[in-house]
Short mmCIF file of C-alpha atoms in Angstrom, two decimals:
data_model
loop_
_atom_site.label_atom_id
_atom_site.label_comp_id
_atom_site.label_asym_id
_atom_site.label_seq_id
_atom_site.Cartn_x
_atom_site.Cartn_y
_atom_site.Cartn_z
CA MET A 86 -104.71 26.00 80.99
CA SER A 87 -104.21 29.38 79.57
CA ASP A 88 -107.28 31.30 78.39
CA PHE A 89 -105.99 34.08 75.75
CA ARG A 90 -109.67 34.52 74.68
CA GLY A 91 -110.30 37.83 75.66
CA GLN A 92 -107.87 40.04 73.72
CA LEU A 93 -107.75 40.59 70.82
CA THR A 94 -105.25 39.39 67.41
CA ARG A 95 -103.12 42.69 67.17
CA GLU A 96 -102.28 42.23 70.77
CA LEU A 97 -100.82 38.28 70.88
CA ALA A 98 -99.44 39.23 67.44
CA GLU A 99 -97.17 41.50 69.65
CA ALA A 100 -97.55 39.70 72.31
CA VAL A 101 -95.42 36.41 70.32
CA ARG A 102 -93.18 39.63 68.58
CA HIS A 103 -91.86 40.97 71.78
CA GLU A 104 -91.47 37.44 72.87
CA THR A 105 -93.75 38.21 76.55
CA VAL A 106 -95.79 35.43 75.70
CA SER A 107 -94.57 32.30 72.88
CA SER A 108 -96.80 31.13 69.94
CA LEU A 109 -95.84 27.91 70.74
CA GLU A 110 -97.93 29.06 74.37
CA LEU A 111 -100.57 30.59 72.39
CA VAL A 112 -100.70 26.93 69.87
CA GLU A 113 -100.82 25.00 73.20
CA ALA A 114 -104.29 26.78 74.67
CA ALA A 115 -105.87 26.62 71.09
CA LEU A 116 -105.83 23.24 70.77
CA GLU A 117 -106.13 22.16 74.65
CA ARG A 118 -109.70 24.36 74.19
CA ILE A 119 -109.69 22.80 70.94
CA GLU A 120 -109.79 19.16 72.62
CA ALA A 121 -111.93 20.76 75.91
CA THR A 122 -114.91 21.44 73.19
CA ALA A 123 -114.68 18.09 71.32
CA GLU A 124 -118.27 17.65 71.80
CA LEU A 125 -119.29 20.34 69.26
CA ASN A 126 -117.56 18.79 65.96
CA ALA A 127 -116.52 22.38 64.88
CA PHE A 128 -113.04 21.00 64.02
CA ILE A 129 -112.81 17.10 61.19
CA THR A 130 -108.80 17.53 60.59
CA VAL A 131 -106.48 19.13 63.53
CA VAL A 132 -102.87 19.51 62.32
CA ALA A 133 -101.16 19.35 65.94
CA ASP A 134 -98.11 18.79 64.99
CA SER A 135 -97.69 20.59 62.23
CA ALA A 136 -99.51 23.88 64.67
CA ARG A 137 -96.27 23.08 66.53
CA GLU A 138 -93.08 23.21 64.73
CA CYS A 139 -94.91 26.43 62.68
CA ALA A 140 -94.81 27.59 66.26
CA ARG A 141 -91.77 26.92 66.82
CA GLN A 142 -90.47 28.82 64.17
CA ALA A 143 -92.75 31.68 64.65
CA ASP A 144 -91.35 31.82 68.23
CA GLN A 145 -87.15 31.77 66.84
CA ALA A 146 -87.95 34.48 63.98
CA ALA A 147 -89.38 36.45 66.79
CA SER A 148 -85.81 35.93 68.99
CA ARG A 149 -84.36 36.66 65.89
CA ASP A 150 -86.47 40.49 65.29
CA GLU A 151 -87.07 39.30 61.63
CA ASN A 152 -90.51 42.18 60.03
CA LEU A 153 -92.23 39.83 61.45
CA GLY A 154 -96.41 39.81 59.70
CA PRO A 155 -99.52 41.26 61.37
CA LEU A 156 -100.68 37.74 62.60
CA HIS A 157 -96.79 36.55 62.96
CA GLY A 158 -97.55 32.97 65.85
CA VAL A 159 -101.51 33.54 66.56
CA PRO A 160 -103.82 30.25 65.61
CA VAL A 161 -106.24 29.81 62.88
CA ALA A 162 -107.81 27.95 61.58
CA ILE A 163 -109.57 27.38 57.72
CA LYS A 164 -112.91 26.37 56.08
CA ASP A 165 -112.39 22.43 55.05
CA LEU A 166 -114.36 23.97 51.74
CA ARG A 167 -112.06 25.94 49.47
CA SER A 168 -109.46 26.84 51.87
CA ARG A 169 -106.30 24.50 51.17
CA LYS A 170 -103.23 23.63 52.83
CA ALA A 171 -100.59 21.52 51.03
CA GLY A 172 -100.15 18.73 52.75
CA VAL A 173 -103.53 18.33 55.31
CA ARG A 174 -106.99 16.69 53.98
CA ASN A 175 -109.41 18.50 51.76
CA THR A 176 -112.72 16.32 52.83
CA MET A 177 -115.07 19.47 51.74
CA GLY A 178 -117.83 17.54 54.30
CA LEU A 179 -117.57 14.88 51.86
CA ALA A 180 -117.17 10.75 53.06
CA PRO A 181 -115.70 9.24 49.83
CA LEU A 182 -113.24 12.00 50.26
CA ALA A 183 -112.20 11.34 54.27
CA ASP A 184 -108.82 10.64 52.99
CA ASN A 185 -108.43 12.85 50.09
CA VAL A 186 -105.26 15.41 51.36
CA ALA A 187 -104.45 18.80 49.26
CA GLY A 188 -101.39 19.46 47.24
CA GLU A 189 -101.57 22.64 47.27
CA ASP A 190 -102.10 25.98 49.22
CA SER A 191 -105.12 28.30 48.43
CA ILE A 192 -103.86 31.41 48.26
CA ILE A 193 -106.31 32.89 51.27
CA VAL A 194 -103.51 29.61 52.70
CA GLU A 195 -100.76 31.56 50.90
CA ARG A 196 -101.55 34.61 52.37
CA LEU A 197 -102.75 33.85 56.25
CA GLU A 198 -99.01 31.81 56.11
CA ALA A 199 -97.39 34.91 54.90
CA ALA A 200 -99.27 37.12 57.53
CA GLY A 201 -97.33 34.44 59.91
CA ALA A 202 -100.61 33.12 61.58
CA VAL A 203 -100.29 29.29 62.49
CA ILE A 204 -103.46 26.80 60.97
CA VAL A 205 -104.52 24.30 63.43
CA GLY A 206 -107.08 22.80 61.83
CA THR A 207 -110.27 23.20 59.51
CA THR A 208 -112.57 23.54 60.92
CA ASN A 209 -116.62 21.38 59.56
CA THR A 210 -118.80 22.17 56.94
CA PRO A 211 -122.00 20.56 55.10
CA ALA A 212 -121.27 18.58 52.30
CA LEU A 213 -119.92 20.61 49.65
CA GLY A 214 -120.89 23.46 52.03
CA HIS A 215 -124.57 23.05 50.57
CA THR A 216 -127.57 24.36 53.34
CA ILE A 217 -126.80 25.99 56.80
CA LYS A 218 -126.44 23.78 58.74
CA THR A 219 -123.64 22.07 59.29
CA GLU A 220 -123.99 18.41 59.35
CA ASN A 221 -122.35 16.10 57.51
CA ARG A 222 -121.11 12.23 57.95
CA LEU A 223 -117.53 13.03 58.36
CA VAL A 224 -118.28 14.02 61.62
CA GLY A 225 -121.50 14.57 62.07
CA ALA A 226 -123.26 17.94 63.55
CA THR A 227 -121.85 21.45 64.31
CA PRO A 228 -124.03 23.32 67.61
CA THR A 229 -123.50 26.28 68.38
CA PRO A 230 -121.58 25.97 72.11
CA PHE A 231 -125.15 28.87 72.95
CA ASP A 232 -127.35 25.15 73.27
CA HIS A 233 -125.87 22.08 71.70
CA ASN A 234 -129.99 20.33 70.28
CA ARG A 235 -129.84 24.30 67.99
CA SER A 236 -126.97 24.20 64.76
CA ALA A 237 -124.04 26.15 64.19
CA GLY A 238 -125.32 27.21 60.60
CA GLY A 239 -123.88 26.83 57.91
CA SER A 240 -122.45 26.67 55.24
CA SER A 241 -118.64 28.32 58.15
CA GLY A 242 -120.86 26.56 60.85
CA GLY A 243 -117.63 24.47 62.09
CA SER A 244 -115.53 28.54 61.80
CA ALA A 245 -118.41 29.78 63.89
CA ALA A 246 -118.53 27.05 66.40
CA ALA A 247 -114.83 27.33 66.81
CA LEU A 248 -114.91 30.95 66.86
CA ALA A 249 -117.34 31.04 70.18
CA ALA A 250 -115.71 28.37 71.73
CA GLY A 251 -112.39 30.54 72.01
CA THR A 252 -110.61 28.01 69.94
CA VAL A 253 -108.69 30.04 67.40
CA GLN A 254 -109.12 33.68 67.13
CA LEU A 255 -109.65 34.27 63.48
CA ALA A 256 -111.38 31.59 61.06
CA THR A 257 -111.77 31.86 57.18
CA GLY A 258 -114.99 30.92 55.67
CA SER A 259 -117.37 30.75 52.39
CA ASP A 260 -120.44 32.79 51.19
CA ILE A 261 -123.20 31.90 48.04
CA GLY A 262 -126.40 32.43 50.28
CA GLY A 263 -125.38 32.87 53.51
CA SER A 264 -122.58 30.67 54.45
CA LEU A 265 -120.51 33.60 55.99
CA ARG A 266 -123.11 35.11 58.20
CA VAL A 267 -125.72 33.50 58.31
CA PRO A 268 -122.83 30.68 61.77
CA ALA A 269 -121.80 34.46 62.72
CA SER A 270 -125.44 34.89 63.24
CA CYS A 271 -126.68 31.34 65.03
CA CYS A 272 -122.56 31.91 66.97
CA ASN A 273 -122.42 35.12 68.66
CA VAL A 274 -118.94 36.26 66.09
CA ILE A 275 -118.97 38.54 63.14
CA GLY A 276 -118.42 36.79 59.28
CA LEU A 277 -117.89 39.41 56.41
CA LYS A 278 -119.20 38.30 52.91
CA PRO A 279 -116.53 41.02 51.45
CA THR A 280 -117.08 42.55 47.54
CA PHE A 281 -116.84 40.03 44.91
CA GLY A 282 -113.44 40.34 43.78
CA LEU A 283 -112.09 42.07 46.92
CA VAL A 284 -110.68 38.73 47.98
CA PRO A 285 -109.42 36.80 45.75
CA GLU A 286 -109.52 33.12 45.56
CA ARG A 287 -108.55 30.60 42.24
CA VAL A 288 -111.40 27.80 41.56
CA PRO A 289 -109.39 24.67 40.67
CA ASN A 290 -109.91 23.77 36.26
CA ASP A 291 -113.00 27.00 36.93
CA GLY A 292 -111.72 30.06 37.65
CA PHE A 293 -115.36 31.74 36.28
CA SER A 294 -117.57 31.02 37.99
CA PRO A 295 -118.46 32.90 41.59
CA HIS A 296 -120.06 34.53 39.01
CA SER A 297 -124.30 33.44 39.77
CA PRO A 298 -124.78 33.88 42.23
CA PHE A 299 -121.40 36.20 43.66
CA PHE A 300 -119.58 32.94 45.60
CA VAL A 301 -116.86 34.71 47.93
CA ASP A 302 -114.12 34.06 50.09
CA GLY A 303 -114.16 36.12 53.93
CA PRO A 304 -112.67 36.79 57.74
CA MET A 305 -114.15 35.28 60.65
CA ALA A 306 -113.79 36.78 63.81
CA ARG A 307 -114.96 37.73 67.22
CA THR A 308 -114.22 41.48 66.97
CA THR A 309 -114.65 44.22 64.34
CA GLU A 310 -110.85 45.18 65.24
CA ASP A 311 -109.83 41.62 64.57
CA ILE A 312 -111.98 41.37 61.15
CA ALA A 313 -110.16 43.98 59.95
CA VAL A 314 -106.26 43.02 60.81
CA PHE A 315 -107.93 40.34 59.06
CA LEU A 316 -109.63 41.50 55.92
CA ASP A 317 -106.87 43.53 55.18
CA VAL A 318 -104.70 40.44 55.47
CA LEU A 319 -106.96 39.02 52.31
CA ALA A 320 -107.83 41.45 50.24
CA GLY A 321 -106.10 42.33 47.11
CA HIS A 322 -105.02 41.20 43.34
CA ASP A 323 -104.39 37.79 42.66
CA SER A 324 -103.99 37.75 39.40
CA ARG A 325 -104.82 33.38 39.77
CA ASP A 326 -108.42 35.28 39.74
CA PRO A 327 -110.69 36.36 37.06
CA TYR A 328 -112.76 38.89 39.20
CA SER A 329 -109.24 39.45 42.17
CA VAL A 330 -109.65 43.59 41.90
CA PRO A 331 -106.72 45.73 43.26
CA ALA A 332 -107.49 45.93 46.98
CA PRO A 333 -108.68 49.87 48.13
CA ASN A 334 -106.17 51.92 50.00
CA VAL A 335 -108.73 51.30 52.12
CA ASP A 336 -107.49 51.58 56.28
CA TYR A 337 -109.55 48.90 58.05
CA VAL A 338 -108.47 48.93 61.19
CA GLY A 339 -109.02 52.68 61.03
CA ALA A 340 -111.76 52.24 59.97
CA ILE A 341 -112.89 51.02 63.72
CA ASP A 342 -112.11 54.59 64.96
CA ARG A 343 -114.68 56.08 63.18
CA PRO A 344 -117.54 58.44 65.53
CA THR A 345 -120.90 56.78 65.75
CA ASP A 346 -122.63 60.18 65.38
CA ASP A 347 -121.22 60.67 62.01
CA LEU A 348 -122.43 57.03 61.39
CA SER A 349 -125.88 57.08 58.79
CA VAL A 350 -128.13 54.06 59.15
CA ALA A 351 -130.96 52.73 57.46
CA TYR A 352 -133.08 50.07 58.80
CA SER A 353 -135.14 47.83 57.56
CA LEU A 354 -136.82 44.88 59.78
CA ASN A 355 -137.86 42.57 56.57
CA LEU A 356 -136.51 43.66 52.29
CA GLY A 357 -140.33 43.68 52.31
CA LEU A 358 -140.37 40.09 51.81
CA GLN A 359 -140.43 37.12 55.29
CA PRO A 360 -142.17 37.24 58.31
CA ILE A 361 -140.04 37.35 61.61
CA ALA A 362 -139.58 35.59 64.09
CA PRO A 363 -141.22 37.26 67.65
CA ALA A 364 -137.65 37.17 69.26
CA VAL A 365 -134.94 38.44 66.45
CA ARG A 366 -137.29 41.61 65.97
CA GLU A 367 -136.99 42.25 69.32
CA THR A 368 -133.78 41.97 70.02
CA VAL A 369 -132.72 43.60 65.99
CA THR A 370 -135.10 46.84 67.15
CA ALA A 371 -133.71 46.71 70.57
CA ALA A 372 -129.87 47.03 68.87
CA VAL A 373 -130.50 49.68 66.03
CA ASP A 374 -132.19 51.61 69.31
CA ASP A 375 -128.42 51.19 71.20
CA LEU A 376 -126.96 52.84 67.89
CA ALA A 377 -129.25 55.84 67.74
CA ALA A 378 -128.94 56.83 71.26
CA ALA A 379 -125.06 56.80 70.92
CA GLY A 380 -125.41 59.07 68.02
CA ALA A 381 -126.21 57.62 64.62
CA THR A 382 -128.55 59.07 62.50
CA VAL A 383 -131.06 55.97 61.98
CA ASP A 384 -134.19 56.24 59.58
CA THR A 385 -136.38 53.15 59.28
CA THR A 386 -136.19 52.29 54.82
CA ASP A 387 -139.00 50.91 52.19
CA VAL A 388 -136.67 48.89 49.64
CA SER A 389 -138.53 47.55 46.47
CA LEU A 390 -137.15 45.00 45.73
CA PRO A 391 -139.08 41.97 42.81
CA PRO A 392 -141.83 40.06 46.24
CA TYR A 393 -139.90 36.84 47.17
CA GLY A 394 -141.50 34.42 45.55
CA GLU A 395 -139.90 35.95 42.53
CA LEU A 396 -136.27 37.23 43.46
CA SER A 397 -135.58 33.50 45.27
CA LYS A 398 -136.69 31.52 41.93
CA ALA A 399 -133.61 33.45 40.81
CA TYR A 400 -131.59 32.39 43.95
CA ILE A 401 -132.43 29.41 43.60
CA GLN A 402 -132.82 28.87 39.50
CA GLN A 403 -128.77 30.44 39.43
CA VAL A 404 -127.35 28.58 42.41
CA GLY A 405 -128.55 25.09 41.73
CA VAL A 406 -127.11 25.31 38.34
CA PHE A 407 -123.98 25.88 40.22
CA PHE A 408 -124.07 23.55 42.77
CA ARG A 409 -125.41 20.95 39.78
CA THR A 410 -121.60 22.23 38.36
CA PHE A 411 -119.99 22.15 41.13
CA ALA A 412 -121.26 18.88 41.75
CA ARG A 413 -119.89 17.54 38.52
CA GLN A 414 -116.83 19.01 38.04
CA ILE A 415 -116.28 17.26 41.66
CA ALA A 416 -118.13 13.96 40.20
CA ALA A 417 -115.02 14.29 37.79
CA GLU A 418 -112.25 14.61 39.32
CA TYR A 419 -112.50 11.58 42.02
CA GLN A 420 -114.74 9.54 40.71
CA ILE A 421 -117.74 9.75 42.78
CA ASP A 422 -120.71 8.25 41.95
CA PHE A 423 -122.49 10.99 43.50
CA GLU A 424 -126.40 8.68 43.08
CA ALA A 425 -124.47 6.35 44.88
CA ALA A 426 -121.97 7.46 46.68
CA ASP A 427 -122.29 8.21 51.08
CA VAL A 428 -123.97 11.12 50.64
CA GLU A 429 -126.89 13.17 52.49
CA GLU A 430 -129.84 13.01 50.94
CA THR A 431 -129.62 17.28 50.21
CA VAL A 432 -126.85 17.38 49.25
CA ARG A 433 -128.17 14.81 45.73
CA ALA A 434 -131.73 17.35 46.44
CA THR A 435 -130.22 20.36 45.81
CA ILE A 436 -127.27 19.34 43.14
CA GLU A 437 -131.45 17.91 41.17
CA LEU A 438 -131.93 22.21 41.82
CA GLY A 439 -130.33 22.72 38.78
CA ALA A 440 -131.42 20.13 36.52
CA GLU A 441 -134.23 20.90 34.46
CA ILE A 442 -133.65 24.36 33.95
CA ASP A 443 -132.14 24.80 31.47
CA ALA A 444 -129.15 27.79 29.73
CA THR A 445 -131.90 30.54 27.90
CA ALA A 446 -133.34 30.04 31.48
CA GLU A 447 -130.43 30.42 34.63
CA ARG A 448 -129.52 33.04 32.15
CA LEU A 449 -132.89 35.03 32.16
CA GLN A 450 -132.65 34.91 36.61
CA ASN A 451 -130.67 38.54 36.06
CA GLY A 452 -133.70 40.93 35.65
CA PRO A 453 -134.56 39.99 38.65
CA ARG A 454 -131.08 40.60 40.13
CA THR A 455 -130.54 43.54 38.46
CA ALA A 456 -134.14 44.72 39.71
CA ALA A 457 -132.90 43.44 43.41
CA TYR A 458 -129.43 45.78 42.36
CA ASP A 459 -131.29 49.06 42.04
CA GLY A 460 -133.85 48.04 44.92
CA ILE A 461 -130.24 47.95 47.01
CA GLU A 462 -129.01 51.28 46.01
CA ASP A 463 -132.23 53.75 46.08
CA ALA A 464 -132.47 52.00 49.79
CA LEU A 465 -128.20 52.97 50.20
CA GLU A 466 -128.69 55.97 48.95
CA GLY A 467 -127.57 59.35 51.37
CA SER A 468 -127.00 55.93 53.30
CA ASP A 469 -123.51 54.74 54.36
CA VAL A 470 -125.26 51.48 55.63
CA LEU A 471 -128.55 49.40 55.28
CA VAL A 472 -129.20 46.85 58.45
CA THR A 473 -131.51 44.31 58.77
CA PRO A 474 -131.48 41.21 60.79
CA THR A 475 -129.50 38.13 59.74
CA LEU A 476 -131.63 35.58 60.07
CA THR A 477 -135.60 35.74 60.74
CA VAL A 478 -135.79 32.99 63.20
CA PRO A 479 -133.15 32.54 66.21
CA PRO A 480 -131.02 29.37 66.16
CA TYR A 481 -132.71 26.37 65.49
CA SER A 482 -131.97 22.30 65.25
CA LYS A 483 -128.43 21.41 64.61
CA HIS A 484 -129.58 18.31 62.60
CA LEU A 485 -130.74 17.51 58.37
CA ALA A 486 -133.58 15.51 59.08
CA ASP A 487 -135.02 17.67 61.07
CA GLY A 488 -135.92 20.32 58.47
CA TYR A 489 -136.47 23.82 59.19
CA PRO A 490 -139.66 26.17 60.12
CA THR A 491 -142.58 26.24 58.21
CA GLU A 492 -144.62 28.91 60.44
CA ILE A 493 -142.48 32.72 61.70
CA ASP A 494 -144.66 34.94 62.86
CA GLY A 495 -147.57 33.23 63.28
CA GLN A 496 -147.37 32.59 59.35
CA SER A 497 -146.57 29.52 56.66
CA VAL A 498 -143.53 29.74 55.14
CA ARG A 499 -142.33 26.56 52.77
CA GLY A 500 -139.34 25.20 55.28
CA VAL A 501 -136.58 26.24 53.02
CA PRO A 502 -133.54 27.53 53.94
CA THR A 503 -134.17 31.24 52.30
CA ASP A 504 -137.44 31.70 54.09
CA MET A 505 -134.78 31.53 57.06
CA MET A 506 -132.06 34.95 56.11
CA LEU A 507 -132.17 37.70 54.31
CA THR A 508 -128.51 37.03 53.40
CA TRP A 509 -128.46 35.62 50.11
CA ILE A 510 -130.65 38.09 48.27
CA PHE A 511 -126.82 40.23 48.54
CA ASN A 512 -125.58 36.71 46.79
CA LEU A 513 -127.46 38.38 44.32
CA THR A 514 -126.90 41.69 43.43
CA GLY A 515 -123.28 41.22 44.88
CA HIS A 516 -123.63 43.44 47.85
CA PRO A 517 -120.46 43.34 50.90
CA ALA A 518 -122.52 42.09 53.78
CA ALA A 519 -121.53 41.09 57.46
CA SER A 520 -123.50 39.68 60.59
CA VAL A 521 -122.33 40.75 63.36
CA PRO A 522 -124.12 40.47 67.28
CA ALA A 523 -127.42 41.88 67.91
CA GLY A 524 -127.52 40.70 70.78
CA LEU A 525 -129.33 37.39 72.70
CA THR A 526 -132.88 36.09 73.06
CA ASP A 527 -134.79 36.07 77.09
CA ASP A 528 -134.02 32.30 76.38
CA GLY A 529 -130.03 33.39 76.03
CA LEU A 530 -130.01 32.52 71.96
CA PRO A 531 -127.53 34.64 69.32
CA VAL A 532 -129.42 36.82 67.58
CA GLY A 533 -127.27 38.34 64.03
CA LEU A 534 -128.21 41.71 62.56
CA GLN A 535 -126.56 42.21 59.28
CA ILE A 536 -124.70 44.78 58.11
CA VAL A 537 -124.48 45.82 53.61
CA GLY A 538 -122.57 48.74 52.67
CA LYS A 539 -121.94 49.73 49.07
CA ARG A 540 -120.01 48.11 47.00
CA PHE A 541 -116.15 48.43 47.95
CA ALA A 542 -117.60 50.00 50.86
CA GLU A 543 -116.50 47.50 53.87
CA ALA A 544 -114.51 50.33 55.74
CA ASP A 545 -118.10 51.63 56.36
CA ILE A 546 -119.68 48.37 57.59
CA LEU A 547 -116.14 47.61 60.11
CA SER A 548 -116.96 51.73 60.87
CA VAL A 549 -120.86 50.32 61.36
CA ALA A 550 -119.58 47.38 63.19
CA ALA A 551 -117.59 48.60 66.02
CA ALA A 552 -120.48 52.12 66.62
CA LEU A 553 -122.38 48.33 67.39
CA GLU A 554 -120.06 46.69 69.42
CA ARG A 555 -119.30 49.79 72.32
CA ALA A 556 -123.01 49.80 72.49
CA ARG A 557 -123.49 46.70 72.98
CA PRO A 558 -120.42 45.67 74.37
CA TRP A 559 -121.28 41.06 73.30
CA MET A 560 -117.13 39.69 73.99
CA ASP A 561 -118.66 38.57 77.35
CA HIS A 562 -121.34 37.21 76.47
CA TYR A 563 -120.08 33.81 75.15
CA PRO A 564 -120.02 30.27 76.77
CA ASP A 565 -117.54 29.18 79.59
CA GLY A 566 -117.97 25.85 78.42
#
């Protein structure tokens, strides 16, 4: 089997363009790799036949010297939630939708295929993307390739595991509290939550739903350059999304070459909110120290946010209303009774979070959100980015039934997802944020560094991510199996 895992997307697309490698070779390698790592349950649906046919068409286009896109012939995967490809199963991680087939392409899929990408399959997600472990009754749990007893994270865990296993170059994800960044941290890849509105997506029947809290789609990859190339394909206005904005006149790929000594970084270990496990603290601190040693200006900063209890209440109430509404829409469209259906108890519990919250109470949570936004803006003043750990703990058990840790660094916590991550704050505030590999613990578990930028300053995030990648290369730190 050919191994293309160490190559960049631009290199592979150029190789297909110049016919030094065929798209069909890339697709066959991806399909073989998917089969070889099947125990990860990274994919819900593999579309081998259509991928091969698309690859043949890509090779024919290259032979005719046509004007080819930046992803021409490159295998990619799409998360089985909002990324929909016509004629392919779209289950949203729900057993009752095991046979549901998408009737049309989502905007992201349109843009991927217009850029020449070849979709090889849809990746695993917890039902409705409801939590930060990827497990469902369709294909089971997805572990991180670094430890098959620990979670790949969620809800984009299938995409993250697929990337870490080297099955594809790029994969889509979505994020309402950390669903791009948490799996990236658990699997030693990059997940970028862009500024709300930068990457368009039309939510069927409710185009105005994703603002409370901010729910976005975004790119995932193994390298900063691949994220930059991918973002360039995804970003830009589409009139079908009422929140969509024009893409800034920014060279995302060029941003990765910004000199490290031109970068200014504000660093907060925990945003003043939660305890951090020693292994995470040590790994992130070492990464930040390496950034400074490479020439970046790094200043430790205090971030003024509402207390953890107040801020997490705001998030839980708003995300609870979001998921309850989402579930009701799915129930009506597909005739699913979530009380009786074959769904996980954690799905029902998530839906119930919004049961007793009236509209006024939900809207009043914009007060803590505003205070958090102001605090993050103040922390970013004078710096390109703010960096924190992505997760407060290393990757945790992969099974939903096992729950979450109830103690971190000797301190009792509630054992709920918001205890485990420092990501959800930025779904309240809307700031773009990425998780990039910070390093591995002494036990060989991946730890993510979260990089937060000003609104529409994704280029600054990419510049810092690339500087860290130069200082602490991670491409050789993936499991072989």
